[in-house]
Amino acid sequence: MNCSHNHNIEDSIIELRAKVDKIVAQIGRESKDIIPLLQALQSEFNYLPYEALEYLYTVTDINRAQLISVSTFYAQFRHAPSGLHLIKVCTGTACHVKGASNVYDAFLRYLEIAEGETTSKDMLFSVEKIACLGCCTLAPVVQIDEKTYGHVMPGKVSEVISDFLSHLKDDSKESCRRTFRPIVGEIRLGMGSCCMASGSEEIYNELQVASDQLGIEINIKAVGCVGVCNKVPLIDIVKSDGSIIRYPNVKAIEIKEILLEHFQPANLFKQWKNKFLWFVDNFHTDQTWDNVAWKSEIERTHVINGFLKRQKHISTEGYGILSPLNIDEYITHGGFDALKCVISGTLREYIVDSILESGIRGRGGGGFPTGRKWKIVSQSISKDKYVICNGDEGDPGAFMDRMLLESYPFRVIEGLIIAAYAVGASKGIFYIRAEYPLAVVRIRTALKLCMERNLLGSNIQNTSFSLHLEVFEGAGAFVCGEETALIASIEGERGFPRQRPPFPALKGLFGKPTLVNNVETLSQIPYILRHGRGEYSRIGTTSSKGTKVFALAGKVNYGGLIEVPMGITLNEIIEDIGGGVEGGRKLKAVQVGGPSGGCIPARLCDIAVDFDAFNRLGAMMGSGGLVVLDETDCMVDVARYFLSFTCEQSCGKCTFCRVGIRRMLDILEKICSGKGDMADLDLLEELAIHVKQSSLCGLGKTAPNPVLTTLKYFREEYVEHINGECKTGTCKEMIKFVIEENCIGCTKCAKACPVDAIEYKPYGLHHIDTTVCVLCGLCVNECYYDAIKKISLKAYANRTK
Amino acid sequence: MQIALNNQKYLFNEGETIIEVARRAGFFVPSLCYSKHKQHKASCMVCVVRDIHSQQIIPSCTTVCEDGMNIEVESREINEIRRQALELLLSDHRADCEAPCYRVCPGNFDVVRMNRLYDCGHIEEAINHLFDVLVIPATLCFICNAPCERICRKGELGNPVSIRAIKKKLTSFARPDKIKKQQIELGKVIVVKGSDPAALAAADTLIRLGYKVIVVEPFSELLTPYIAESHLIDLALLEIEIAVLKQRGIHFELNCNELPISDALLTTETIKVKQPARMIVEGKRLALELHASLSGHTNEREYHFDSTFGKLSESEKGHLSNTLPTSQKSVESSQCLYCDCDKKMGCTLRDYATIYGVRGRKFSSYSVADALERIHIKGEIYFEPSKCIRCGICVYNSSNGFTFKGRGFEMQVVIPPQNYENIQDEIAGLCPTGAIFVRK
């Protein structure tokens, strides 16, 4: 026997148990605490080790059955260790239409991960698909640990990995700044997730370094998401006279020049030295020719101005000015005015009536009148009531809630406090999905700041009103966006929706009356109360009031996060704000509302943004993803994509959703592989109608919408597939890649091919071995002569004859 | 407080659900995941009804009645939805109601039942079952082309169960002298012309019904052309089989061309089928028809839905060849996989499928669970995951016992071995399918 070996094992078990004990002591030992407990265990151990779970049974109320049930329901939890670094490949809608599945395959190939596995042999990397990272405008997007990479094409995979590894080595910490001299101006820089993914952090650091070096004393201010995701990193120079000069798409290398353009360095010597060094630095390069600083004002900003012109900022008020976590600044801009006003003696009924009369409807998807919900909760009699902010935004292709939580945390908090006051709740929860780490951190910090200012906690602003808010991290289940499933998950159960009635407003969290409102809804509340219900209801259409935040993405020139008044048409959004379809191609459809929404064909895109108008078309506002599709997108594939998402996200409780969606997907897969027949189309439609009608919750009731709308507006494409042709060449099983006669033998395609399907033949006509080809399309991108074509199986058969 | 069900008003008590009121009012409302007084959550959706006000389709098992509700409990459309729910559940129900060998047997013989009795040592019962259904089992099955052995799932793993050899063995154990003579209760005499399998089956059926039966054969031997044509017939066993028939009271008249006086004559000339085992079935049919015309009784064969899952997948094959219980590895046992369902007679899912006219498979049948995987829980309780419809009634009514794993279509009901002890027998009664059963 090896005694020391045994001792080591015993020691490590004792150590592990001590860690578990510590976590349990911090979080709690009741069965309702299971999700936070597992999250803490996972962040401690990287996965849920068997020994830790066995020990957990003995020190908490959690039993084996509950643990299996909960830990396997939420996608966040792992029962086996993952690689040291986690590569998350976003498969959101925008990323999907831009080829995310090829990117995923490329990572697997590059890291030599075997089929069916997700972790590289050296345990350095694990690769996983993730529903949406919320950086749709940078599609395809990949996140490695905390670092996000945008526009990752399959060919760029090796570059991304080596960049990540190189950054690991020089992980520099933010340096502290000291102020000696009077401040001459301010620079504002957007620091939302998208901005960070585009290198804003680098710009931020460079601004600090450069201004120190130059001796320019400026205030560098990280503001929230600027929405113009396609133009980030974007900096605003605010001069001492208050004028603003805007620079989009800046690069770190341009920072010094921009600073020198607008500010005087500290002394003449430094000025001279800097100019000289700058000159020497760039003497032999041409990198400054394309410099933003050289472009005219109009050239720099006309796109942005167009992008912003049609927008109206309510949820995003203070856009580009407010620093997310600066509470004083928020207060100077009228923040918490609404709250202070209402709690200093406004009748609760009056607030509820104001919300009711403003006409605001829930932004989470269904469009239920917010005021009606408030009224029910406020009228129900109970000692304990809860308010919940629903930030479990899970739609692939939507990220407005993330942006609001990250950039305007105080506004959302203010909305929630007002809601709590109006309905008489004393406890509240921010439910934020764990995939949004920045949002979680910002809300936590913001809550702490509010506590310090007595805007939260006991006896708020010396009134009798008390409210305690905490953050609950969602563990990765789309269905938890449904309010009853969300409540179930807070209670430590699987996210199974419950039947309504009883509505949560009467019987919600722990059986108490509970108000669940979406992030965006709450962010509109302070505006309504500050400006009056009349002013708010003047914006929008008869049945849909106020503004709506959309994530505009897909095949549009300028994607981003936009807030528009209800009533604007889809065409106006695409043309005026988005700058038209990418590459001048023809608009085919707009996918509205993600997996619960539908595809609105181009000919109907003069429709106004309105809850009911969307519903009439079979689509849905959903949570507000707008994915623009052009003539190169296959609508059958789009339907299949959304259905595969809902199929994966279905909770599994009721038959129609659990099995029905799977069978619909089976039929669609059959059609997409060219094996379908016309009878399948009828069966698909019949099933879709029944699933829509008879599923228990919103997820199942809306999941067939992408199928039903595409069947309604693009039936001919389904028929084409049945006849063996996918005209856009999207459905992989129906196409082959071939090299045409005009190949000059440059060998670029052979070098690019990751699976060696193309033989290297300098100056000869190249040939693709279609039995090996994985249809990744890298060769197509490489070919300068446009000699590689996607052709249908039929055409391929004729060719080989 | 009142609620309207199909436009009829009914009173209800506070807190009652629609299904309770509707069933009390005499409506047939199917449900799988619900059992009165038990914990449950709406899952199966076969109990759906329509709320006329909201036009919503809702599960009646969890919807609490509200005053003034107007509910459509039965209609063509509601039945359609219920049928589709059943079709969807069955598409993920990777299981057989009846074993393939039974399904293909032209003589409708339940092979698995014989094998079970044989394996448990209930030899006499096995022999009775054999003679009851096949009349001349050993002889018949060797003039039959034995589709049972060809379809046997065991064949996919190697060799099929030697069904015919078992029949032969059992027949050799038969003790004609122990057979009780049938009472002639009806007093009527029936003459059966010929002695082909159909005629023998008809004679056997009629004698069991209480008629006096005389079989008249023009040749000197029974089963004349068959014996001459087949080398596989074991004449010693045939002798036993005939002895059994004689013992029951059937008179055989060989070399007889004159029909004796009788109340009725049964001839098998009308039967067109040539398949010997099928002839047994046809012979019984003729006998029953004759009985019906003589007595006024009618016999209607009932249709029963039959779930079937086709061939074994590769993972199922691997799983099955590794998990055959050791007792089954001895030469003496039948080596049968027992493909049929232990609960085929008490399965709610099957009954509803029959009632709502589900036929065949409408959808592809890709499923997560492996067929024929049986987990022994404790005592006589078994769990067969591939039959589970994920209704969760076992989860909600066991404490730290069954639980869900995963979500969506991949969601399964599982039970970790540590929890086996926490399971009570009554759970098997709650399970609407054969997934959890008590083996008898």
PDB file of N, CA and C in Angstrom, chain A residues 327-378:
ATOM      1  N   ILE A 327     -23.354  57.257 -10.398  1.00  0.00           N
ATOM      2  CA  ILE A 327     -24.701  57.523  -9.886  1.00  0.00           C
ATOM      3  C   ILE A 327     -24.978  59.029  -9.826  1.00  0.00           C
ATOM      4  N   ASP A 328     -23.938  59.802  -9.518  1.00  0.00           N
ATOM      5  CA  ASP A 328     -24.150  61.259  -9.458  1.00  0.00           C
ATOM      6  C   ASP A 328     -24.552  61.813 -10.806  1.00  0.00           C
ATOM      7  N   GLU A 329     -23.897  61.304 -11.810  1.00  0.00           N
ATOM      8  CA  GLU A 329     -24.193  61.779 -13.157  1.00  0.00           C
ATOM      9  C   GLU A 329     -25.630  61.437 -13.543  1.00  0.00           C
ATOM     10  N   TYR A 330     -26.019  60.202 -13.183  1.00  0.00           N
ATOM     11  CA  TYR A 330     -27.396  59.795 -13.477  1.00  0.00           C
ATOM     12  C   TYR A 330     -28.371  60.738 -12.775  1.00  0.00           C
ATOM     13  N   ILE A 331     -28.030  61.086 -11.520  1.00  0.00           N
ATOM     14  CA  ILE A 331     -28.915  61.966 -10.752  1.00  0.00           C
ATOM     15  C   ILE A 331     -28.956  63.368 -11.373  1.00  0.00           C
ATOM     16  N   THR A 332     -27.816  63.877 -11.804  1.00  0.00           N
ATOM     17  CA  THR A 332     -27.802  65.205 -12.445  1.00  0.00           C
ATOM     18  C   THR A 332     -28.652  65.229 -13.704  1.00  0.00           C
ATOM     19  N   HIS A 333     -28.729  64.079 -14.387  1.00  0.00           N
ATOM     20  CA  HIS A 333     -29.542  64.039 -15.600  1.00  0.00           C
ATOM     21  C   HIS A 333     -30.987  63.667 -15.302  1.00  0.00           C
ATOM     22  N   GLY A 334     -31.431  63.946 -14.104  1.00  0.00           N
ATOM     23  CA  GLY A 334     -32.842  63.708 -13.786  1.00  0.00           C
ATOM     24  C   GLY A 334     -33.113  62.314 -13.262  1.00  0.00           C
ATOM     25  N   GLY A 335     -32.058  61.554 -13.030  1.00  0.00           N
ATOM     26  CA  GLY A 335     -32.252  60.205 -12.519  1.00  0.00           C
ATOM     27  C   GLY A 335     -32.787  60.216 -11.103  1.00  0.00           C
ATOM     28  N   PHE A 336     -33.606  59.279 -10.803  1.00  0.00           N
ATOM     29  CA  PHE A 336     -34.255  59.092  -9.503  1.00  0.00           C
ATOM     30  C   PHE A 336     -35.228  60.209  -9.158  1.00  0.00           C
ATOM     31  N   ASP A 337     -35.379  61.209 -10.047  1.00  0.00           N
ATOM     32  CA  ASP A 337     -36.392  62.251  -9.800  1.00  0.00           C
ATOM     33  C   ASP A 337     -37.765  61.609  -9.691  1.00  0.00           C
ATOM     34  N   ALA A 338     -38.032  60.717 -10.647  1.00  0.00           N
ATOM     35  CA  ALA A 338     -39.341  60.083 -10.675  1.00  0.00           C
ATOM     36  C   ALA A 338     -39.558  59.304  -9.388  1.00  0.00           C
ATOM     37  N   LEU A 339     -38.536  58.595  -8.980  1.00  0.00           N
ATOM     38  CA  LEU A 339     -38.661  57.787  -7.764  1.00  0.00           C
ATOM     39  C   LEU A 339     -38.921  58.662  -6.548  1.00  0.00           C
ATOM     40  N   LYS A 340     -38.064  59.713  -6.405  1.00  0.00           N
ATOM     41  CA  LYS A 340     -38.192  60.567  -5.227  1.00  0.00           C
ATOM     42  C   LYS A 340     -39.566  61.214  -5.196  1.00  0.00           C
ATOM     43  N   CYS A 341     -40.032  61.578  -6.369  1.00  0.00           N
ATOM     44  CA  CYS A 341     -41.335  62.221  -6.449  1.00  0.00           C
ATOM     45  C   CYS A 341     -42.437  61.254  -6.010  1.00  0.00           C
ATOM     46  N   VAL A 342     -42.395  60.015  -6.505  1.00  0.00           N
ATOM     47  CA  VAL A 342     -43.514  59.124  -6.179  1.00  0.00           C
ATOM     48  C   VAL A 342     -43.499  58.669  -4.726  1.00  0.00           C
ATOM     49  N   ILE A 343     -42.303  58.452  -4.181  1.00  0.00           N
ATOM     50  CA  ILE A 343     -42.343  57.922  -2.814  1.00  0.00           C
ATOM     51  C   ILE A 343     -42.579  59.009  -1.774  1.00  0.00           C
ATOM     52  N   SER A 344     -42.502  60.261  -2.224  1.00  0.00           N
ATOM     53  CA  SER A 344     -42.760  61.310  -1.243  1.00  0.00           C
ATOM     54  C   SER A 344     -44.251  61.607  -1.174  1.00  0.00           C
ATOM     55  N   GLY A 345     -45.036  60.579  -1.284  1.00  0.00           N
ATOM     56  CA  GLY A 345     -46.450  60.775  -0.980  1.00  0.00           C
ATOM     57  C   GLY A 345     -47.445  60.592  -2.111  1.00  0.00           C
ATOM     58  N   THR A 346     -46.985  60.178  -3.280  1.00  0.00           N
ATOM     59  CA  THR A 346     -47.948  59.931  -4.344  1.00  0.00           C
ATOM     60  C   THR A 346     -48.761  58.682  -3.997  1.00  0.00           C
ATOM     61  N   LEU A 347     -50.018  58.739  -4.288  1.00  0.00           N
ATOM     62  CA  LEU A 347     -50.855  57.567  -4.032  1.00  0.00           C
ATOM     63  C   LEU A 347     -50.452  56.440  -4.972  1.00  0.00           C
ATOM     64  N   ARG A 348     -50.396  55.259  -4.394  1.00  0.00           N
ATOM     65  CA  ARG A 348     -50.007  54.102  -5.206  1.00  0.00           C
ATOM     66  C   ARG A 348     -50.952  53.930  -6.385  1.00  0.00           C
ATOM     67  N   GLU A 349     -52.246  54.123  -6.132  1.00  0.00           N
ATOM     68  CA  GLU A 349     -53.253  53.937  -7.189  1.00  0.00           C
ATOM     69  C   GLU A 349     -52.959  54.887  -8.348  1.00  0.00           C
ATOM     70  N   TYR A 350     -52.493  56.090  -7.990  1.00  0.00           N
ATOM     71  CA  TYR A 350     -52.232  57.086  -9.016  1.00  0.00           C
ATOM     72  C   TYR A 350     -51.096  56.614  -9.938  1.00  0.00           C
ATOM     73  N   ILE A 351     -50.077  56.031  -9.321  1.00  0.00           N
ATOM     74  CA  ILE A 351     -48.938  55.545 -10.129  1.00  0.00           C
ATOM     75  C   ILE A 351     -49.416  54.425 -11.052  1.00  0.00           C
ATOM     76  N   VAL A 352     -50.157  53.488 -10.466  1.00  0.00           N
ATOM     77  CA  VAL A 352     -50.644  52.371 -11.272  1.00  0.00           C
ATOM     78  C   VAL A 352     -51.502  52.888 -12.417  1.00  0.00           C
ATOM     79  N   ASP A 353     -52.368  53.869 -12.113  1.00  0.00           N
ATOM     80  CA  ASP A 353     -53.216  54.430 -13.171  1.00  0.00           C
ATOM     81  C   ASP A 353     -52.390  55.122 -14.241  1.00  0.00           C
ATOM     82  N   SER A 354     -51.342  55.804 -13.805  1.00  0.00           N
ATOM     83  CA  SER A 354     -50.480  56.480 -14.782  1.00  0.00           C
ATOM     84  C   SER A 354     -49.894  55.476 -15.756  1.00  0.00           C
ATOM     85  N   ILE A 355     -49.414  54.367 -15.210  1.00  0.00           N
ATOM     86  CA  ILE A 355     -48.807  53.355 -16.059  1.00  0.00           C
ATOM     87  C   ILE A 355     -49.866  52.760 -16.984  1.00  0.00           C
ATOM     88  N   LEU A 356     -51.041  52.531 -16.406  1.00  0.00           N
ATOM     89  CA  LEU A 356     -52.145  51.969 -17.187  1.00  0.00           C
ATOM     90  C   LEU A 356     -52.500  52.898 -18.344  1.00  0.00           C
ATOM     91  N   GLU A 357     -52.618  54.182 -18.018  1.00  0.00           N
ATOM     92  CA  GLU A 357     -53.067  55.127 -19.043  1.00  0.00           C
ATOM     93  C   GLU A 357     -51.972  55.477 -20.042  1.00  0.00           C
ATOM     94  N   SER A 358     -50.726  55.287 -19.656  1.00  0.00           N
ATOM     95  CA  SER A 358     -49.651  55.568 -20.613  1.00  0.00           C
ATOM     96  C   SER A 358     -49.733  54.595 -21.785  1.00  0.00           C
ATOM     97  N   GLY A 359     -50.391  53.458 -21.568  1.00  0.00           N
ATOM     98  CA  GLY A 359     -50.566  52.486 -22.645  1.00  0.00           C
ATOM     99  C   GLY A 359     -49.373  51.598 -22.872  1.00  0.00           C
ATOM    100  N   ILE A 360     -48.392  51.629 -21.971  1.00  0.00           N
ATOM    101  CA  ILE A 360     -47.196  50.807 -22.182  1.00  0.00           C
ATOM    102  C   ILE A 360     -47.547  49.330 -22.073  1.00  0.00           C
ATOM    103  N   ARG A 361     -46.970  48.548 -22.989  1.00  0.00           N
ATOM    104  CA  ARG A 361     -47.175  47.095 -22.986  1.00  0.00           C
ATOM    105  C   ARG A 361     -45.841  46.394 -22.788  1.00  0.00           C
ATOM    106  N   GLY A 362     -45.898  45.223 -22.175  1.00  0.00           N
ATOM    107  CA  GLY A 362     -44.670  44.506 -21.797  1.00  0.00           C
ATOM    108  C   GLY A 362     -43.763  44.258 -22.984  1.00  0.00           C
ATOM    109  N   ARG A 363     -42.488  44.569 -22.793  1.00  0.00           N
ATOM    110  CA  ARG A 363     -41.517  44.451 -23.892  1.00  0.00           C
ATOM    111  C   ARG A 363     -40.924  43.057 -24.007  1.00  0.00           C
ATOM    112  N   GLY A 364     -41.354  42.137 -23.154  1.00  0.00           N
ATOM    113  CA  GLY A 364     -40.720  40.824 -23.143  1.00  0.00           C
ATOM    114  C   GLY A 364     -41.151  39.918 -24.268  1.00  0.00           C
ATOM    115  N   GLY A 365     -42.220  40.247 -24.945  1.00  0.00           N
ATOM    116  CA  GLY A 365     -42.639  39.388 -26.038  1.00  0.00           C
ATOM    117  C   GLY A 365     -44.134  39.431 -26.259  1.00  0.00           C
ATOM    118  N   GLY A 366     -44.899  39.119 -25.238  1.00  0.00           N
ATOM    119  CA  GLY A 366     -46.344  38.981 -25.395  1.00  0.00           C
ATOM    120  C   GLY A 366     -47.081  40.286 -25.582  1.00  0.00           C
ATOM    121  N   GLY A 367     -46.545  41.367 -25.016  1.00  0.00           N
ATOM    122  CA  GLY A 367     -47.197  42.661 -25.156  1.00  0.00           C
ATOM    123  C   GLY A 367     -48.408  42.842 -24.263  1.00  0.00           C
ATOM    124  N   PHE A 368     -48.372  42.221 -23.088  1.00  0.00           N
ATOM    125  CA  PHE A 368     -49.469  42.368 -22.142  1.00  0.00           C
ATOM    126  C   PHE A 368     -49.389  43.753 -21.516  1.00  0.00           C
ATOM    127  N   PRO A 369     -50.531  44.464 -21.382  1.00  0.00           N
ATOM    128  CA  PRO A 369     -50.477  45.821 -20.817  1.00  0.00           C
ATOM    129  C   PRO A 369     -49.845  45.820 -19.418  1.00  0.00           C
ATOM    130  N   THR A 370     -48.766  46.571 -19.278  1.00  0.00           N
ATOM    131  CA  THR A 370     -48.010  46.578 -18.031  1.00  0.00           C
ATOM    132  C   THR A 370     -48.855  47.046 -16.846  1.00  0.00           C
ATOM    133  N   GLY A 371     -49.647  48.085 -17.102  1.00  0.00           N
ATOM    134  CA  GLY A 371     -50.460  48.654 -16.034  1.00  0.00           C
ATOM    135  C   GLY A 371     -51.445  47.640 -15.459  1.00  0.00           C
ATOM    136  N   ARG A 372     -51.985  46.777 -16.324  1.00  0.00           N
ATOM    137  CA  ARG A 372     -52.949  45.773 -15.844  1.00  0.00           C
ATOM    138  C   ARG A 372     -52.290  44.824 -14.858  1.00  0.00           C
ATOM    139  N   LYS A 373     -51.021  44.420 -15.199  1.00  0.00           N
ATOM    140  CA  LYS A 373     -50.268  43.554 -14.296  1.00  0.00           C
ATOM    141  C   LYS A 373     -50.066  44.244 -12.954  1.00  0.00           C
ATOM    142  N   TRP A 374     -49.665  45.518 -13.031  1.00  0.00           N
ATOM    143  CA  TRP A 374     -49.400  46.266 -11.806  1.00  0.00           C
ATOM    144  C   TRP A 374     -50.660  46.340 -10.944  1.00  0.00           C
ATOM    145  N   LYS A 375     -51.772  46.555 -11.626  1.00  0.00           N
ATOM    146  CA  LYS A 375     -53.021  46.722 -10.902  1.00  0.00           C
ATOM    147  C   LYS A 375     -53.361  45.441 -10.129  1.00  0.00           C
ATOM    148  N   ILE A 376     -53.220  44.301 -10.804  1.00  0.00           N
ATOM    149  CA  ILE A 376     -53.572  43.038 -10.151  1.00  0.00           C
ATOM    150  C   ILE A 376     -52.697  42.817  -8.914  1.00  0.00           C
ATOM    151  N   VAL A 377     -51.383  43.049  -9.079  1.00  0.00           N
ATOM    152  CA  VAL A 377     -50.485  42.816  -7.944  1.00  0.00           C
ATOM    153  C   VAL A 377     -50.790  43.806  -6.822  1.00  0.00           C
ATOM    154  N   SER A 378     -51.021  45.062  -7.192  1.00  0.00           N
ATOM    155  CA  SER A 378     -51.225  46.066  -6.150  1.00  0.00           C
ATOM    156  C   SER A 378     -52.526  45.804  -5.394  1.00  0.00           C
TER     157      SER A 378
END
